[in-house]
Short mmCIF file of the C-alpha atoms (twelve columns), coordinates in Angstrom:
data_MODEL
# 
_entry.id   MODEL 
# 
loop_
_atom_site.group_PDB 
_atom_site.id 
_atom_site.type_symbol 
_atom_site.label_atom_id 
_atom_site.label_alt_id 
_atom_site.label_comp_id 
_atom_site.label_asym_id 
_atom_site.label_seq_id 
_atom_site.Cartn_x 
_atom_site.Cartn_y 
_atom_site.Cartn_z 
_atom_site.pdbx_PDB_model_num 
ATOM 1   C CA . MET A 1   49.643 20.663 -9.889  1 
ATOM 2   C CA . GLU A 2   46.522 22.254 -8.642  1 
ATOM 3   C CA . ASN A 3   45.670 21.219 -4.745  1 
ATOM 4   C CA . THR A 4   43.042 22.272 -2.566  1 
ATOM 5   C CA . TYR A 5   42.780 22.605 1.115   1 
ATOM 6   C CA . LEU A 6   40.631 22.387 4.528   1 
ATOM 7   C CA . LEU A 7   41.922 24.812 7.276   1 
ATOM 8   C CA . LEU A 8   40.917 22.668 10.611  1 
ATOM 9   C CA . HIS A 9   40.003 25.181 13.366  1 
ATOM 10  C CA . PRO A 10  40.996 24.484 16.776  1 
ATOM 11  C CA . SER A 11  37.568 22.866 17.802  1 
ATOM 12  C CA . SER A 12  38.007 20.206 15.290  1 
ATOM 13  C CA . ALA A 13  40.789 18.447 17.113  1 
ATOM 14  C CA . VAL A 14  38.306 16.380 18.892  1 
ATOM 15  C CA . ILE A 15  37.416 14.866 15.429  1 
ATOM 16  C CA . VAL A 16  40.800 15.143 13.377  1 
ATOM 17  C CA . GLU A 17  40.766 11.066 12.926  1 
ATOM 18  C CA . GLU A 18  37.415 10.983 11.712  1 
ATOM 19  C CA . ILE A 19  38.515 14.351 9.317   1 
ATOM 20  C CA . PHE A 20  41.611 12.151 7.719   1 
ATOM 21  C CA . GLU A 21  39.090 9.220  7.230   1 
ATOM 22  C CA . TYR A 22  36.607 11.691 5.498   1 
ATOM 23  C CA . ILE A 23  39.615 12.669 3.527   1 
ATOM 24  C CA . ARG A 24  40.850 9.178  2.509   1 
ATOM 25  C CA . ASP A 25  36.963 8.139  1.775   1 
ATOM 26  C CA . TYR A 26  36.874 10.819 -0.585  1 
ATOM 27  C CA . ASN A 27  39.837 9.588  -2.468  1 
ATOM 28  C CA . PHE A 28  42.084 12.578 -1.798  1 
ATOM 29  C CA . GLU A 29  45.631 12.556 -1.277  1 
ATOM 30  C CA . LEU A 30  47.138 14.398 1.581   1 
ATOM 31  C CA . LYS A 31  49.783 16.063 0.396   1 
ATOM 32  C CA . HIS A 32  51.163 18.122 3.099   1 
ATOM 33  C CA . VAL A 33  49.921 18.939 6.556   1 
ATOM 34  C CA . TYR A 34  51.111 22.182 8.255   1 
ATOM 35  C CA . ARG A 35  50.404 23.515 11.822  1 
ATOM 36  C CA . ILE A 36  49.064 27.038 12.009  1 
ATOM 37  C CA . PRO A 37  50.152 28.497 15.445  1 
ATOM 38  C CA . ASN A 38  48.208 31.886 14.891  1 
ATOM 39  C CA . TRP A 39  45.272 30.342 13.344  1 
ATOM 40  C CA . ASP A 40  43.273 33.469 14.484  1 
ATOM 41  C CA . LYS A 41  45.441 35.674 12.140  1 
ATOM 42  C CA . VAL A 42  45.217 33.110 9.158   1 
ATOM 43  C CA . LEU A 43  40.965 33.126 9.482   1 
ATOM 44  C CA . ASP A 44  40.993 36.726 9.396   1 
ATOM 45  C CA . GLN A 45  43.464 36.925 6.409   1 
ATOM 46  C CA . ILE A 46  41.532 34.507 4.558   1 
ATOM 47  C CA . TYR A 47  38.202 35.867 5.214   1 
ATOM 48  C CA . HIS A 48  39.535 39.574 4.617   1 
ATOM 49  C CA . ASN A 49  37.983 39.713 1.131   1 
ATOM 50  C CA . THR A 50  34.149 38.730 2.464   1 
ATOM 51  C CA . TYR A 51  33.916 41.327 5.220   1 
ATOM 52  C CA . THR A 52  33.168 44.074 2.528   1 
ATOM 53  C CA . LYS A 53  29.877 41.651 1.570   1 
ATOM 54  C CA . ALA A 54  28.163 42.353 4.825   1 
ATOM 55  C CA . LYS A 55  28.941 44.044 8.025   1 
ATOM 56  C CA . THR A 56  28.356 41.068 9.987   1 
ATOM 57  C CA . ILE A 57  31.015 38.568 8.610   1 
ATOM 58  C CA . LYS A 58  33.944 40.368 10.351  1 
ATOM 59  C CA . MET A 59  31.889 40.428 13.938  1 
ATOM 60  C CA . HIS A 60  31.168 36.808 13.362  1 
ATOM 61  C CA . VAL A 61  34.811 35.649 12.300  1 
ATOM 62  C CA . HIS A 62  36.110 37.539 15.160  1 
ATOM 63  C CA . ALA A 63  33.778 36.231 17.569  1 
ATOM 64  C CA . HIS A 64  34.293 32.796 16.438  1 
ATOM 65  C CA . ALA A 65  37.833 33.251 16.873  1 
ATOM 66  C CA . TYR A 66  37.465 34.497 20.503  1 
ATOM 67  C CA . LEU A 67  35.962 31.423 21.543  1 
ATOM 68  C CA . ASN A 68  37.857 28.910 19.626  1 
ATOM 69  C CA . LYS A 69  41.086 30.495 21.580  1 
ATOM 70  C CA . TYR A 70  39.237 30.735 24.791  1 
ATOM 71  C CA . PHE A 71  37.899 27.024 24.516  1 
ATOM 72  C CA . PHE A 72  40.542 25.396 22.427  1 
ATOM 73  C CA . GLY A 73  43.693 27.426 21.838  1 
ATOM 74  C CA . ASN A 74  45.278 29.234 18.969  1 
ATOM 75  C CA . TYR A 75  46.502 26.298 16.843  1 
ATOM 76  C CA . GLY A 76  44.733 24.912 13.413  1 
ATOM 77  C CA . LEU A 77  45.930 22.814 10.693  1 
ATOM 78  C CA . LEU A 78  46.109 23.159 7.003   1 
ATOM 79  C CA . LEU A 79  45.760 20.080 4.847   1 
ATOM 80  C CA . ILE A 80  46.768 19.946 1.135   1 
ATOM 81  C CA . LEU A 81  44.671 18.131 -0.567  1 
ATOM 82  C CA . HIS A 82  44.819 16.627 -4.159  1 
ATOM 83  C CA . LYS A 83  43.255 14.209 -6.399  1 
ATOM 84  C CA . ASP A 84  43.628 13.385 -10.137 1 
ATOM 85  C CA . VAL A 85  40.078 14.608 -11.105 1 
ATOM 86  C CA . SER A 86  39.441 18.256 -12.965 1 
ATOM 87  C CA . TYR A 87  40.365 21.210 -10.359 1 
ATOM 88  C CA . GLU A 88  36.528 21.995 -10.388 1 
ATOM 89  C CA . LYS A 89  35.713 18.367 -9.288  1 
ATOM 90  C CA . MET A 90  38.211 18.751 -6.613  1 
ATOM 91  C CA . ILE A 91  37.047 22.016 -5.196  1 
ATOM 92  C CA . GLN A 92  33.589 20.099 -5.178  1 
ATOM 93  C CA . ASP A 93  34.943 17.274 -3.598  1 
ATOM 94  C CA . THR A 94  36.568 19.350 -0.941  1 
ATOM 95  C CA . LEU A 95  33.503 21.268 -0.349  1 
ATOM 96  C CA . GLU A 96  31.478 17.840 0.346   1 
ATOM 97  C CA . VAL A 97  34.113 16.789 2.750   1 
ATOM 98  C CA . LYS A 98  33.884 20.210 4.490   1 
ATOM 99  C CA . LYS A 99  29.810 19.506 4.704   1 
ATOM 100 C CA . LYS A 100 30.272 16.199 6.238   1 
ATOM 101 C CA . ILE A 101 32.461 17.348 8.609   1 
ATOM 102 C CA . ARG A 102 29.963 19.808 9.816   1 
ATOM 103 C CA . SER A 103 27.041 17.844 9.586   1 
ATOM 104 C CA . ARG A 104 28.820 15.175 11.830  1 
ATOM 105 C CA . MET A 105 29.353 18.107 14.486  1 
ATOM 106 C CA . ASN A 106 25.564 19.552 14.162  1 
ATOM 107 C CA . ASP A 107 25.056 20.084 17.694  1 
ATOM 108 C CA . THR A 108 26.031 23.338 17.459  1 
ATOM 109 C CA . LYS A 109 24.471 24.326 14.387  1 
ATOM 110 C CA . ASN A 110 20.875 22.788 15.264  1 
ATOM 111 C CA . GLY A 111 20.446 24.964 18.292  1 
ATOM 112 C CA . THR A 112 21.497 21.541 20.655  1 
ATOM 113 C CA . ILE A 113 24.534 23.947 21.818  1 
ATOM 114 C CA . SER A 114 24.394 27.725 21.416  1 
ATOM 115 C CA . ILE A 115 27.106 30.257 23.008  1 
ATOM 116 C CA . HIS A 116 25.917 33.689 23.295  1 
ATOM 117 C CA . LEU A 117 28.743 35.875 23.428  1 
ATOM 118 C CA . ASN A 118 28.822 39.647 25.011  1 
ATOM 119 C CA . LEU A 119 31.423 40.866 22.334  1 
ATOM 120 C CA . ARG A 120 32.116 44.138 24.243  1 
ATOM 121 C CA . LYS A 121 33.403 42.270 27.168  1 
ATOM 122 C CA . ALA A 122 35.116 39.559 24.935  1 
ATOM 123 C CA . ASN A 123 37.174 42.525 23.695  1 
ATOM 124 C CA . ILE A 124 36.080 42.087 20.317  1 
ATOM 125 C CA . GLU A 125 37.302 45.180 18.151  1 
ATOM 126 C CA . LYS A 126 34.609 47.930 18.413  1 
ATOM 127 C CA . SER A 127 34.873 48.631 14.781  1 
ATOM 128 C CA . VAL A 128 33.776 45.284 14.170  1 
ATOM 129 C CA . ILE A 129 30.439 44.910 16.404  1 
ATOM 130 C CA . THR A 130 27.371 45.752 14.565  1 
ATOM 131 C CA . GLU A 131 23.896 46.722 15.986  1 
ATOM 132 C CA . LEU A 132 22.925 43.699 18.183  1 
ATOM 133 C CA . PRO A 133 20.529 43.408 21.219  1 
ATOM 134 C CA . ASN A 134 22.598 43.755 24.254  1 
ATOM 135 C CA . ASP A 135 26.044 43.511 22.273  1 
ATOM 136 C CA . GLU A 136 25.478 39.561 22.352  1 
ATOM 137 C CA . ASP A 137 25.816 37.172 19.303  1 
ATOM 138 C CA . THR A 138 25.098 33.663 18.882  1 
ATOM 139 C CA . ILE A 139 27.927 31.591 17.744  1 
ATOM 140 C CA . PHE A 140 28.400 27.946 16.874  1 
ATOM 141 C CA . PHE A 141 31.718 26.367 15.702  1 
ATOM 142 C CA . SER A 142 31.962 25.473 12.133  1 
ATOM 143 C CA . TYR A 143 35.253 23.406 12.614  1 
ATOM 144 C CA . VAL A 144 36.428 23.603 9.209   1 
ATOM 145 C CA . HIS A 145 36.897 25.901 6.394   1 
ATOM 146 C CA . CYS A 146 37.476 25.573 2.582   1 
ATOM 147 C CA . PRO A 147 36.979 28.159 -0.095  1 
ATOM 148 C CA . ASP A 148 34.233 27.777 -2.980  1 
ATOM 149 C CA . SER A 149 35.963 29.591 -5.565  1 
ATOM 150 C CA . LYS A 150 39.076 28.633 -7.950  1 
ATOM 151 C CA . GLN A 151 39.985 32.444 -7.398  1 
ATOM 152 C CA . GLN A 152 39.602 32.261 -3.428  1 
ATOM 153 C CA . TYR A 153 42.242 29.175 -3.944  1 
ATOM 154 C CA . THR A 154 44.798 31.083 -5.694  1 
ATOM 155 C CA . GLU A 155 44.585 34.052 -3.448  1 
ATOM 156 C CA . ASP A 156 44.715 31.832 -0.021  1 
ATOM 157 C CA . PHE A 157 47.929 29.767 -1.385  1 
ATOM 158 C CA . LYS A 158 49.427 32.782 -2.166  1 
ATOM 159 C CA . PHE A 159 48.957 34.166 1.508   1 
ATOM 160 C CA . PHE A 160 49.914 30.605 2.647   1 
ATOM 161 C CA . GLN A 161 53.248 30.603 0.742   1 
ATOM 162 C CA . GLU A 162 54.092 34.074 1.967   1 
ATOM 163 C CA . SER A 163 53.444 32.610 5.873   1 
ATOM 164 C CA . ASP A 164 56.046 30.986 8.007   1 
ATOM 165 C CA . LEU A 165 53.871 27.564 8.147   1 
ATOM 166 C CA . TYR A 166 55.441 24.449 9.908   1 
ATOM 167 C CA . ARG A 167 55.163 21.050 7.789   1 
ATOM 168 C CA . LEU A 168 54.327 18.395 9.926   1 
ATOM 169 C CA . ARG A 169 56.035 15.114 9.560   1 
ATOM 170 C CA . PRO A 170 54.793 11.435 9.538   1 
ATOM 171 C CA . LYS A 171 55.525 10.931 13.405  1 
ATOM 172 C CA . GLU A 172 54.241 14.228 14.219  1 
ATOM 173 C CA . ILE A 173 50.871 13.513 11.976  1 
ATOM 174 C CA . ASN A 174 50.451 10.287 13.934  1 
ATOM 175 C CA . ALA A 175 50.576 12.410 17.528  1 
ATOM 176 C CA . VAL A 176 48.185 14.783 16.466  1 
ATOM 177 C CA . LEU A 177 45.914 11.869 15.407  1 
ATOM 178 C CA . LYS A 178 46.789 9.916  18.768  1 
ATOM 179 C CA . TYR A 179 46.613 12.885 21.200  1 
ATOM 180 C CA . HIS A 180 43.702 15.302 19.443  1 
ATOM 181 C CA . SER A 181 45.798 18.048 19.692  1 
ATOM 182 C CA . TYR A 182 47.477 20.950 16.997  1 
ATOM 183 C CA . THR A 183 49.953 22.003 19.449  1 
# 
């Protein structure tokens, strides 16, 4: 059985109930929920293949991880999703849920909230920092990640299977929803 996933960033905990509602609205079955204790390492791994596309991607991912850890901690959630449609349709619907989540929290992308991070002072790995004025970058919170291709899902699920992830029981999922916390 093929599945998709949403990787919830630590910053998404404030709207976790709404995220679960969006999943239901799109008629997904929530197969499993896993706690991600070292979210930044998982993020780095799943973006690893995209680092070669542009020099700035790795820098942005590391800066994004730094800010999430600083403000929200380093725990995320992995939501495994399924629905009885073609895999291509399931991938498209998962992307739509991601877009809906991001549009709900648009204030960090539309300029209402801008965070300028001095990458050198934040101890972002020097080899990651590209040429920027004053070594600063403007960061926004994206709250959620999911791949946009079947190939990337295959690679990511292989990585997840090899990782030491903790599957939440229903009582623990209810606590996540009640307290808006992934820890």
